[in-house]
């Protein structure tokens, strides 16, 4: 039990309370892949917080007539009751109840929607868990006032128990999650903003190319599990931590030439882990590789600092500084759009994290 986040003796509020928070998705540059129980990472990671790919969540807490020590909730997504979302939310509540035991005194109605297309393959667990955690912590702050710093840390802490990467969606522009020797305030239990980010990265662009909108064949949870007994696990965790150590000064200096190889290596090594696990699997699609080759050729010809990263899926995240957005946007329209499913993409950029809406 993390004593710092315990909330044992709060008096239940006799009246209903309602709150609405939005949280963005994030894209990791140094990838988290492999965890131990309860949801602690086996290496440190860092991500860009996004601005446009957002989940908006409204939660209503209604006091129960009689407390029964049982958690009771309903969940609607984009106006539709979603029984298939219940198991994940139930597991989330099971994990967080020790830190918010007062929740059993209420019935909790959750209504959520995304600003990005549903089933687009864009990870929505980060934004949805962070938005829900923000609502829960806001409610706790009504029962017992807390500092802004504590509110943000607790939101990250609870979000992490729903989905590891969700811990990094609370603030921006870049968030570190996982204990790392060169990041003094880093923790396995919550994410914190990376210090001294060069201005070139604070409005960095990320265009998400929707290569394959279908359901992933292998979930992230299974992928994380397959890092146990993985032949390259230890090397991978060391490598990610070394990449983070090397990337931090680059994020301070704004050196894009040094940024690109680390970020692209991370994306490909993440997928290399999938291809070398037992059982092995491939989440990239032929069009993922086509896009990567086009990005490399364009970078060589144009000398523009464009690069890519990948999530646990087939979609490609194209990364570039805002100063070259026009040229890159033309390149994407002319050469990459035809590789996207139904020519769909999402222009996003670095953002600031959770907020009330
Ligand atoms: O948060 P999860 O359990 O869905 O795992 C996310 C894993 C990656 O997106 C592949 C990497 C990362 O650090 O976000």
mmCIF file of C-alpha atoms and ligand atoms in Angstrom:
data_model
loop_
_atom_site.group_PDB
_atom_site.id
_atom_site.type_symbol
_atom_site.label_atom_id
_atom_site.label_comp_id
_atom_site.label_asym_id
_atom_site.label_seq_id
_atom_site.Cartn_x
_atom_site.Cartn_y
_atom_site.Cartn_z
ATOM 1 C CA UNK A 1 0.000 0.000 0.000
ATOM 2 C CA UNK A 2 1.366 3.415 -0.966
ATOM 3 C CA UNK A 3 0.587 5.232 2.307
ATOM 4 C CA UNK A 4 0.924 8.593 0.617
ATOM 5 C CA UNK A 5 -2.250 7.967 -1.383
ATOM 6 C CA UNK A 6 -4.358 6.279 1.276
ATOM 7 C CA UNK A 7 -7.701 8.002 1.912
ATOM 8 C CA UNK A 8 -9.038 6.084 4.876
ATOM 9 C CA UNK A 9 -11.324 8.172 7.030
ATOM 10 C CA UNK A 10 -13.207 10.465 4.721
ATOM 11 C CA UNK A 11 -16.760 11.365 5.646
ATOM 12 C CA UNK A 12 -19.217 10.476 2.880
ATOM 13 C CA UNK A 13 -20.879 13.478 1.242
ATOM 14 C CA UNK A 14 -24.665 13.315 1.798
ATOM 15 C CA UNK A 15 -25.488 14.916 -1.576
ATOM 16 C CA UNK A 16 -24.746 13.907 -5.158
ATOM 17 C CA UNK A 17 -21.676 15.270 -6.904
ATOM 18 C CA UNK A 18 -20.927 15.500 -10.592
ATOM 19 C CA UNK A 19 -17.715 16.348 -12.424
ATOM 20 C CA UNK A 20 -16.287 16.284 -15.981
ATOM 21 C CA UNK A 21 -12.649 15.942 -16.967
ATOM 22 C CA UNK A 22 -10.857 15.379 -20.223
ATOM 23 C CA UNK A 23 -7.552 13.604 -20.678
ATOM 24 C CA UNK A 24 -5.404 13.199 -23.766
ATOM 25 C CA UNK A 25 -3.715 10.145 -25.181
ATOM 26 C CA UNK A 26 0.082 10.102 -25.178
ATOM 27 C CA UNK A 27 2.720 8.601 -27.426
ATOM 28 C CA UNK A 28 5.787 7.015 -25.864
ATOM 29 C CA UNK A 29 9.209 7.748 -27.351
ATOM 30 C CA UNK A 30 10.920 5.337 -24.955
ATOM 31 C CA UNK A 31 8.526 2.417 -24.689
ATOM 32 C CA UNK A 32 7.139 0.627 -21.672
ATOM 33 C CA UNK A 33 6.834 -3.047 -22.567
ATOM 34 C CA UNK A 34 6.967 -5.481 -19.666
ATOM 35 C CA UNK A 35 5.597 -5.075 -16.153
ATOM 36 C CA UNK A 36 5.346 -6.714 -12.785
ATOM 37 C CA UNK A 37 2.422 -6.812 -10.419
ATOM 38 C CA UNK A 38 0.743 -4.470 -9.534
ATOM 39 C CA UNK A 39 1.266 -2.538 -12.741
ATOM 40 C CA UNK A 40 4.845 -1.443 -12.169
ATOM 41 C CA UNK A 41 7.053 -1.078 -15.236
ATOM 42 C CA UNK A 42 10.226 -3.076 -15.837
ATOM 43 C CA UNK A 43 11.895 -0.063 -17.437
ATOM 44 C CA UNK A 44 11.387 3.700 -17.428
ATOM 45 C CA UNK A 45 9.525 5.361 -20.309
ATOM 46 C CA UNK A 46 8.944 8.884 -21.638
ATOM 47 C CA UNK A 47 6.127 10.222 -23.810
ATOM 48 C CA UNK A 48 4.765 13.250 -25.573
ATOM 49 C CA UNK A 49 1.395 14.205 -24.118
ATOM 50 C CA UNK A 50 -1.013 14.782 -27.030
ATOM 51 C CA UNK A 51 -3.507 17.622 -27.494
ATOM 52 C CA UNK A 52 -6.326 16.478 -29.812
ATOM 53 C CA UNK A 53 -6.808 12.748 -29.168
ATOM 54 C CA UNK A 54 -8.829 13.183 -26.006
ATOM 55 C CA UNK A 55 -11.368 11.289 -23.871
ATOM 56 C CA UNK A 56 -14.052 13.362 -22.119
ATOM 57 C CA UNK A 57 -15.600 11.740 -19.078
ATOM 58 C CA UNK A 58 -18.445 12.815 -16.861
ATOM 59 C CA UNK A 59 -19.004 11.053 -13.536
ATOM 60 C CA UNK A 60 -21.958 11.376 -11.186
ATOM 61 C CA UNK A 61 -21.640 10.144 -7.597
ATOM 62 C CA UNK A 62 -25.022 9.488 -5.912
ATOM 63 C CA UNK A 63 -25.033 8.557 -2.206
ATOM 64 C CA UNK A 64 -26.531 5.112 -1.573
ATOM 65 C CA UNK A 65 -29.470 4.797 0.824
ATOM 66 C CA UNK A 66 -27.568 2.140 2.681
ATOM 67 C CA UNK A 67 -23.914 1.428 2.314
ATOM 68 C CA UNK A 68 -23.234 -2.192 1.348
ATOM 69 C CA UNK A 69 -19.414 -2.083 0.918
ATOM 70 C CA UNK A 70 -19.906 -3.036 -2.719
ATOM 71 C CA UNK A 71 -18.871 -0.947 -5.635
ATOM 72 C CA UNK A 72 -21.759 -0.061 -7.898
ATOM 73 C CA UNK A 73 -21.336 1.679 -11.242
ATOM 74 C CA UNK A 74 -22.782 2.098 -14.735
ATOM 75 C CA UNK A 75 -20.849 2.890 -17.896
ATOM 76 C CA UNK A 76 -21.964 4.546 -21.125
ATOM 77 C CA UNK A 77 -19.664 5.227 -24.039
ATOM 78 C CA UNK A 78 -20.806 7.749 -26.648
ATOM 79 C CA UNK A 79 -24.361 7.491 -25.369
ATOM 80 C CA UNK A 80 -24.543 3.677 -25.419
ATOM 81 C CA UNK A 81 -24.492 1.362 -22.370
ATOM 82 C CA UNK A 82 -21.356 -0.756 -22.721
ATOM 83 C CA UNK A 83 -21.448 -4.111 -20.899
ATOM 84 C CA UNK A 84 -18.190 -5.119 -22.632
ATOM 85 C CA UNK A 85 -16.366 -2.189 -20.950
ATOM 86 C CA UNK A 86 -17.416 -3.345 -17.474
ATOM 87 C CA UNK A 87 -14.743 -5.984 -16.739
ATOM 88 C CA UNK A 88 -11.871 -3.549 -17.348
ATOM 89 C CA UNK A 89 -13.520 -0.790 -15.273
ATOM 90 C CA UNK A 90 -14.385 -3.309 -12.532
ATOM 91 C CA UNK A 91 -10.728 -4.427 -12.395
ATOM 92 C CA UNK A 92 -9.680 -0.784 -12.237
ATOM 93 C CA UNK A 93 -12.013 -0.122 -9.288
ATOM 94 C CA UNK A 94 -10.800 -3.301 -7.554
ATOM 95 C CA UNK A 95 -7.249 -1.938 -7.778
ATOM 96 C CA UNK A 96 -8.029 1.576 -6.618
ATOM 97 C CA UNK A 97 -10.542 0.859 -3.829
ATOM 98 C CA UNK A 98 -7.813 0.572 -1.162
ATOM 99 C CA UNK A 99 -6.918 4.175 -2.077
ATOM 100 C CA UNK A 100 -10.499 5.481 -2.325
ATOM 101 C CA UNK A 101 -12.554 3.252 0.012
ATOM 102 C CA UNK A 102 -15.267 5.934 0.303
ATOM 103 C CA UNK A 103 -16.419 5.094 -3.250
ATOM 104 C CA UNK A 104 -18.535 2.188 -1.996
ATOM 105 C CA UNK A 105 -20.887 4.735 -0.354
ATOM 106 C CA UNK A 106 -22.019 5.935 -3.805
ATOM 107 C CA UNK A 107 -23.499 4.724 -7.029
ATOM 108 C CA UNK A 108 -21.146 5.887 -9.791
ATOM 109 C CA UNK A 109 -22.472 6.747 -13.284
ATOM 110 C CA UNK A 110 -19.759 7.136 -15.904
ATOM 111 C CA UNK A 111 -20.355 8.671 -19.344
ATOM 112 C CA UNK A 112 -17.449 8.896 -21.715
ATOM 113 C CA UNK A 113 -16.656 9.908 -25.283
ATOM 114 C CA UNK A 114 -13.569 10.223 -27.477
ATOM 115 C CA UNK A 115 -12.683 13.051 -29.840
ATOM 116 C CA UNK A 116 -10.928 10.564 -32.134
ATOM 117 C CA UNK A 117 -12.653 7.862 -34.168
ATOM 118 C CA UNK A 118 -13.645 4.858 -32.080
ATOM 119 C CA UNK A 119 -11.872 1.603 -33.073
ATOM 120 C CA UNK A 120 -9.227 3.575 -34.924
ATOM 121 C CA UNK A 121 -6.430 1.615 -33.319
ATOM 122 C CA UNK A 122 -5.415 4.759 -31.389
ATOM 123 C CA UNK A 123 -4.780 3.678 -27.815
ATOM 124 C CA UNK A 124 -7.769 4.959 -25.882
ATOM 125 C CA UNK A 125 -7.011 3.224 -22.599
ATOM 126 C CA UNK A 126 -4.473 5.928 -21.659
ATOM 127 C CA UNK A 127 -6.881 8.822 -22.195
ATOM 128 C CA UNK A 128 -9.928 7.031 -20.787
ATOM 129 C CA UNK A 129 -8.256 5.804 -17.595
ATOM 130 C CA UNK A 130 -6.641 9.210 -16.995
ATOM 131 C CA UNK A 131 -9.972 11.032 -17.506
ATOM 132 C CA UNK A 132 -11.783 8.672 -15.125
ATOM 133 C CA UNK A 133 -9.007 8.952 -12.525
ATOM 134 C CA UNK A 134 -9.176 12.771 -12.788
ATOM 135 C CA UNK A 135 -12.925 12.665 -11.989
ATOM 136 C CA UNK A 136 -12.382 10.327 -9.020
ATOM 137 C CA UNK A 137 -9.619 12.468 -7.568
ATOM 138 C CA UNK A 138 -11.697 15.610 -8.088
ATOM 139 C CA UNK A 139 -14.435 13.999 -6.005
ATOM 140 C CA UNK A 140 -11.947 13.027 -3.301
ATOM 141 C CA UNK A 141 -10.717 16.648 -3.258
ATOM 142 C CA UNK A 142 -14.292 17.751 -2.471
ATOM 143 C CA UNK A 143 -14.338 15.432 0.539
ATOM 144 C CA UNK A 144 -10.870 16.394 1.762
ATOM 145 C CA UNK A 145 -9.042 19.327 0.162
ATOM 146 C CA UNK A 146 -5.668 18.486 -1.333
ATOM 147 C CA UNK A 147 -2.870 20.465 -2.971
ATOM 148 C CA UNK A 148 -2.711 20.773 -6.764
ATOM 149 C CA UNK A 149 0.525 18.770 -6.737
ATOM 150 C CA UNK A 150 -1.059 15.955 -4.742
ATOM 151 C CA UNK A 151 -4.109 15.975 -7.015
ATOM 152 C CA UNK A 152 -1.949 15.506 -10.125
ATOM 153 C CA UNK A 153 0.221 12.799 -8.561
ATOM 154 C CA UNK A 154 -2.759 10.895 -7.218
ATOM 155 C CA UNK A 155 -4.501 11.097 -10.602
ATOM 156 C CA UNK A 156 -1.407 9.652 -12.273
ATOM 157 C CA UNK A 157 -1.093 7.025 -9.536
ATOM 158 C CA UNK A 158 -4.713 5.847 -9.909
ATOM 159 C CA UNK A 159 -4.674 6.061 -13.730
ATOM 160 C CA UNK A 160 -1.609 3.814 -13.762
ATOM 161 C CA UNK A 161 -3.551 1.109 -11.936
ATOM 162 C CA UNK A 162 -6.017 1.083 -14.872
ATOM 163 C CA UNK A 163 -3.471 1.220 -17.675
ATOM 164 C CA UNK A 164 0.252 1.785 -17.214
ATOM 165 C CA UNK A 165 0.639 4.320 -20.001
ATOM 166 C CA UNK A 166 -2.352 6.303 -18.620
ATOM 167 C CA UNK A 167 -0.082 7.497 -15.790
ATOM 168 C CA UNK A 168 1.676 9.682 -18.395
ATOM 169 C CA UNK A 169 -1.460 11.495 -19.654
ATOM 170 C CA UNK A 170 -1.938 13.840 -16.685
ATOM 171 C CA UNK A 171 0.504 16.636 -17.548
ATOM 172 C CA UNK A 172 2.687 17.781 -20.435
ATOM 173 C CA UNK A 173 4.617 18.350 -22.530
ATOM 174 C CA UNK A 174 6.619 15.204 -21.781
ATOM 175 C CA UNK A 175 6.161 12.715 -18.968
ATOM 176 C CA UNK A 176 8.517 10.177 -17.410
ATOM 177 C CA UNK A 177 7.151 7.055 -15.743
ATOM 178 C CA UNK A 178 9.341 4.473 -14.040
ATOM 179 C CA UNK A 179 12.256 4.819 -11.630
ATOM 180 C CA UNK A 180 15.389 5.944 -13.430
ATOM 181 C CA UNK A 181 18.742 6.846 -11.838
ATOM 182 C CA UNK A 182 19.170 10.125 -13.744
ATOM 183 C CA UNK A 183 15.617 11.411 -13.176
ATOM 184 C CA UNK A 184 15.619 12.479 -9.547
ATOM 185 C CA UNK A 185 11.858 12.523 -8.860
ATOM 186 C CA UNK A 186 10.991 9.477 -11.019
ATOM 187 C CA UNK A 187 8.778 6.703 -9.670
ATOM 188 C CA UNK A 188 7.334 3.352 -10.692
ATOM 189 C CA UNK A 189 4.033 4.436 -9.153
ATOM 190 C CA UNK A 190 3.262 7.693 -10.950
ATOM 191 C CA UNK A 191 4.561 9.803 -13.813
ATOM 192 C CA UNK A 192 6.093 13.271 -13.542
ATOM 193 C CA UNK A 193 6.837 15.959 -16.156
ATOM 194 C CA UNK A 194 10.319 15.846 -17.670
ATOM 195 C CA UNK A 195 12.281 19.018 -16.822
ATOM 196 C CA UNK A 196 13.885 21.533 -19.185
ATOM 197 C CA UNK A 197 12.246 20.493 -22.448
ATOM 198 C CA UNK A 198 13.562 22.550 -25.388
ATOM 199 C CA UNK A 199 10.865 24.763 -26.993
ATOM 200 C CA UNK A 200 11.178 22.850 -30.281
ATOM 201 C CA UNK A 201 9.545 19.868 -28.537
ATOM 202 C CA UNK A 202 6.791 21.775 -26.739
ATOM 203 C CA UNK A 203 4.805 22.239 -29.940
ATOM 204 C CA UNK A 204 6.059 19.157 -31.784
ATOM 205 C CA UNK A 205 3.652 17.662 -34.313
ATOM 206 C CA UNK A 206 2.450 14.070 -34.392
ATOM 207 C CA UNK A 207 0.303 12.973 -37.307
ATOM 208 C CA UNK A 208 -1.253 9.578 -36.650
ATOM 209 C CA UNK A 209 -1.693 7.554 -39.840
ATOM 210 C CA UNK A 210 -4.524 5.059 -39.394
ATOM 211 C CA UNK A 211 -3.077 2.070 -41.232
ATOM 212 C CA UNK A 212 -5.355 -0.559 -39.751
ATOM 213 C CA UNK A 213 -8.433 0.249 -37.714
ATOM 214 C CA UNK A 214 -9.269 -3.360 -36.855
ATOM 215 C CA UNK A 215 -9.111 -4.922 -33.400
ATOM 216 C CA UNK A 216 -5.535 -5.862 -32.475
ATOM 217 C CA UNK A 217 -4.914 -9.614 -32.527
ATOM 218 C CA UNK A 218 -2.746 -9.482 -29.421
ATOM 219 C CA UNK A 219 -3.612 -7.140 -26.554
ATOM 220 C CA UNK A 220 -1.014 -5.007 -24.776
ATOM 221 C CA UNK A 221 -1.687 -6.961 -21.562
ATOM 222 C CA UNK A 222 -0.656 -10.199 -23.241
ATOM 223 C CA UNK A 223 2.316 -8.465 -24.850
ATOM 224 C CA UNK A 224 3.527 -7.260 -21.437
ATOM 225 C CA UNK A 225 3.145 -10.809 -20.044
ATOM 226 C CA UNK A 226 5.222 -12.262 -22.860
ATOM 227 C CA UNK A 227 8.189 -10.205 -21.648
ATOM 228 C CA UNK A 228 8.421 -12.691 -18.748
ATOM 229 C CA UNK A 229 10.789 -15.436 -19.921
ATOM 230 C CA UNK A 230 11.494 -13.462 -23.081
ATOM 231 C CA UNK A 231 14.995 -14.339 -24.339
ATOM 232 C CA UNK A 232 15.926 -10.647 -24.761
ATOM 233 C CA UNK A 233 14.023 -9.201 -21.784
ATOM 234 C CA UNK A 234 16.990 -8.074 -19.672
ATOM 235 C CA UNK A 235 18.819 -6.536 -22.637
ATOM 236 C CA UNK A 236 15.630 -4.752 -23.656
ATOM 237 C CA UNK A 237 15.020 -3.223 -20.204
ATOM 238 C CA UNK A 238 18.664 -2.047 -20.039
ATOM 239 C CA UNK A 239 18.446 -0.664 -23.539
ATOM 240 C CA UNK A 240 15.272 1.328 -22.825
ATOM 241 C CA UNK A 241 16.818 2.797 -19.661
ATOM 242 C CA UNK A 242 19.991 3.673 -21.599
ATOM 243 C CA UNK A 243 17.939 5.248 -24.377
ATOM 244 C CA UNK A 244 16.136 7.391 -21.815
ATOM 245 C CA UNK A 245 19.455 8.469 -20.276
ATOM 246 C CA UNK A 246 20.725 9.440 -23.774
ATOM 247 C CA UNK A 247 17.492 11.130 -24.851
ATOM 248 C CA UNK A 248 17.118 13.488 -21.872
ATOM 249 C CA UNK A 249 20.013 15.833 -22.809
ATOM 250 C CA UNK A 250 18.764 15.794 -26.419
ATOM 251 C CA UNK A 251 15.331 16.922 -25.248
ATOM 252 C CA UNK A 252 17.054 19.799 -23.456
ATOM 253 C CA UNK A 253 19.282 20.847 -26.358
ATOM 254 C CA UNK A 254 16.736 20.351 -29.150
ATOM 255 C CA UNK A 255 19.219 18.299 -31.215
ATOM 256 C CA UNK A 256 16.880 16.685 -33.782
ATOM 257 C CA UNK A 257 19.635 14.797 -35.540
ATOM 258 C CA UNK A 258 20.348 12.899 -32.331
ATOM 259 C CA UNK A 259 16.638 12.586 -31.464
ATOM 260 C CA UNK A 260 15.630 10.701 -34.615
ATOM 261 C CA UNK A 261 17.723 7.497 -34.360
ATOM 262 C CA UNK A 262 16.848 6.909 -30.693
ATOM 263 C CA UNK A 263 13.125 7.347 -31.295
ATOM 264 C CA UNK A 264 13.021 5.145 -34.397
ATOM 265 C CA UNK A 265 15.163 2.441 -32.746
ATOM 266 C CA UNK A 266 12.744 2.374 -29.817
ATOM 267 C CA UNK A 267 9.768 1.838 -32.134
ATOM 268 C CA UNK A 268 11.459 -0.968 -34.034
ATOM 269 C CA UNK A 269 12.838 -2.633 -30.897
ATOM 270 C CA UNK A 270 9.363 -2.650 -29.359
ATOM 271 C CA UNK A 271 8.106 -4.541 -32.393
ATOM 272 C CA UNK A 272 11.219 -6.747 -32.392
ATOM 273 C CA UNK A 273 10.184 -7.873 -28.882
ATOM 274 C CA UNK A 274 6.802 -8.924 -30.264
ATOM 275 C CA UNK A 275 8.371 -10.820 -33.135
ATOM 276 C CA UNK A 276 10.769 -12.690 -30.814
ATOM 277 C CA UNK A 277 8.393 -13.584 -27.964
ATOM 278 C CA UNK A 278 6.928 -17.048 -27.500
ATOM 279 C CA UNK A 279 4.357 -17.173 -29.024
ATOM 280 C CA UNK A 280 5.577 -14.618 -31.574
ATOM 281 C CA UNK A 281 3.350 -12.113 -33.314
ATOM 282 C CA UNK A 282 3.488 -9.187 -35.720
ATOM 283 C CA UNK A 283 1.332 -6.092 -35.318
ATOM 284 C CA UNK A 284 2.801 -4.120 -38.232
ATOM 285 C CA UNK A 285 1.069 -4.431 -41.594
ATOM 286 C CA UNK A 286 2.572 -4.181 -45.089
ATOM 287 C CA UNK A 287 1.463 -0.534 -45.248
ATOM 288 C CA UNK A 288 3.279 0.220 -41.980
ATOM 289 C CA UNK A 289 6.530 -0.740 -43.715
ATOM 290 C CA UNK A 290 5.613 1.164 -46.875
ATOM 291 C CA UNK A 291 5.090 4.320 -44.827
ATOM 292 C CA UNK A 292 8.378 3.865 -42.963
ATOM 293 C CA UNK A 293 10.280 3.480 -46.234
ATOM 294 C CA UNK A 294 8.638 6.589 -47.672
ATOM 295 C CA UNK A 295 9.509 8.584 -44.529
ATOM 296 C CA UNK A 296 13.152 7.487 -44.791
ATOM 297 C CA UNK A 297 13.344 8.352 -48.508
ATOM 298 C CA UNK A 298 11.685 11.747 -47.962
ATOM 299 C CA UNK A 299 14.020 12.555 -45.065
ATOM 300 C CA UNK A 300 17.048 11.692 -47.199
ATOM 301 C CA UNK A 301 15.898 13.839 -50.138
ATOM 302 C CA UNK A 302 14.419 16.793 -48.250
ATOM 303 C CA UNK A 303 16.857 16.802 -45.287
ATOM 304 C CA UNK A 304 13.835 17.655 -43.110
ATOM 305 C CA UNK A 305 13.882 16.299 -39.516
ATOM 306 C CA UNK A 306 10.871 13.991 -39.876
ATOM 307 C CA UNK A 307 10.746 10.649 -38.057
ATOM 308 C CA UNK A 308 8.268 8.047 -36.918
ATOM 309 C CA UNK A 309 7.307 6.021 -33.918
ATOM 310 C CA UNK A 310 4.903 3.107 -33.447
ATOM 311 C CA UNK A 311 2.524 2.093 -30.709
ATOM 312 C CA UNK A 312 1.543 -1.528 -30.075
ATOM 313 C CA UNK A 313 -0.266 -1.631 -33.423
ATOM 314 C CA UNK A 314 0.029 -0.984 -37.145
ATOM 315 C CA UNK A 315 -0.571 2.782 -37.099
ATOM 316 C CA UNK A 316 2.378 5.091 -37.727
ATOM 317 C CA UNK A 317 2.969 8.265 -35.694
ATOM 318 C CA UNK A 318 4.806 10.781 -37.880
ATOM 319 C CA UNK A 319 6.876 13.171 -35.742
ATOM 320 C CA UNK A 320 8.170 16.580 -36.893
ATOM 321 C CA UNK A 321 8.764 20.090 -35.563
ATOM 322 C CA UNK A 322 6.068 22.678 -36.122
ATOM 323 C CA UNK A 323 8.489 24.782 -38.216
ATOM 324 C CA UNK A 324 8.293 22.233 -41.075
ATOM 325 C CA UNK A 325 4.592 21.394 -40.678
ATOM 326 C CA UNK A 326 3.622 22.745 -44.101
ATOM 327 C CA UNK A 327 6.195 20.738 -46.080
ATOM 328 C CA UNK A 328 5.507 17.573 -44.075
ATOM 329 C CA UNK A 329 1.773 17.979 -44.439
ATOM 330 C CA UNK A 330 2.140 18.153 -48.237
ATOM 331 C CA UNK A 331 4.345 15.052 -48.172
ATOM 332 C CA UNK A 332 1.802 13.181 -46.056
ATOM 333 C CA UNK A 333 -1.080 14.130 -48.349
ATOM 334 C CA UNK A 334 0.810 13.273 -51.522
ATOM 335 C CA UNK A 335 2.721 10.180 -50.495
ATOM 336 C CA UNK A 336 1.368 8.621 -47.287
ATOM 337 C CA UNK A 337 -2.382 9.113 -47.281
ATOM 338 C CA UNK A 338 -2.962 6.312 -49.793
ATOM 339 C CA UNK A 339 -1.522 3.792 -47.272
ATOM 340 C CA UNK A 340 -4.116 4.753 -44.621
ATOM 341 C CA UNK A 341 -7.333 2.817 -44.189
ATOM 342 C CA UNK A 342 -10.068 4.930 -45.809
ATOM 343 C CA UNK A 343 -7.409 7.681 -46.164
ATOM 344 C CA UNK A 344 -7.850 8.484 -42.464
ATOM 345 C CA UNK A 345 -5.355 10.310 -40.304
ATOM 346 C CA UNK A 346 -5.362 12.496 -37.229
ATOM 347 C CA UNK A 347 -3.204 15.607 -36.953
ATOM 348 C CA UNK A 348 -2.109 15.999 -33.370
ATOM 349 C CA UNK A 349 0.569 17.846 -31.443
ATOM 350 C CA UNK A 350 2.091 18.055 -28.009
ATOM 351 C CA UNK A 351 -0.356 19.137 -25.300
ATOM 352 C CA UNK A 352 -0.659 19.879 -21.621
ATOM 353 C CA UNK A 353 -2.614 17.045 -19.967
ATOM 354 C CA UNK A 354 -5.875 16.694 -18.060
ATOM 355 C CA UNK A 355 -8.346 19.525 -17.638
ATOM 356 C CA UNK A 356 -11.913 20.177 -16.516
ATOM 357 C CA UNK A 357 -14.185 20.858 -19.475
HETATM 358 O O1 LIG B 1 -0.566 1.042 -20.998
HETATM 359 P P1 LIG B 1 -0.609 -0.255 -21.707
HETATM 360 O O2 LIG B 1 -0.646 -1.419 -20.762
HETATM 361 O O3 LIG B 1 -1.679 -0.288 -22.755
HETATM 362 O O4 LIG B 1 0.799 -0.444 -22.504
HETATM 363 C C1 LIG B 1 1.254 0.477 -23.448
HETATM 364 C C2 LIG B 1 2.423 -0.033 -24.178
HETATM 365 C C3 LIG B 1 2.912 0.830 -25.333
HETATM 366 O O5 LIG B 1 1.909 1.710 -25.782
HETATM 367 C C4 LIG B 1 3.309 -0.083 -26.471
HETATM 368 C C5 LIG B 1 4.157 1.615 -24.950
HETATM 369 C C6 LIG B 1 3.981 2.807 -24.061
HETATM 370 O O6 LIG B 1 4.908 3.083 -23.298
HETATM 371 O O7 LIG B 1 2.944 3.496 -24.147
#
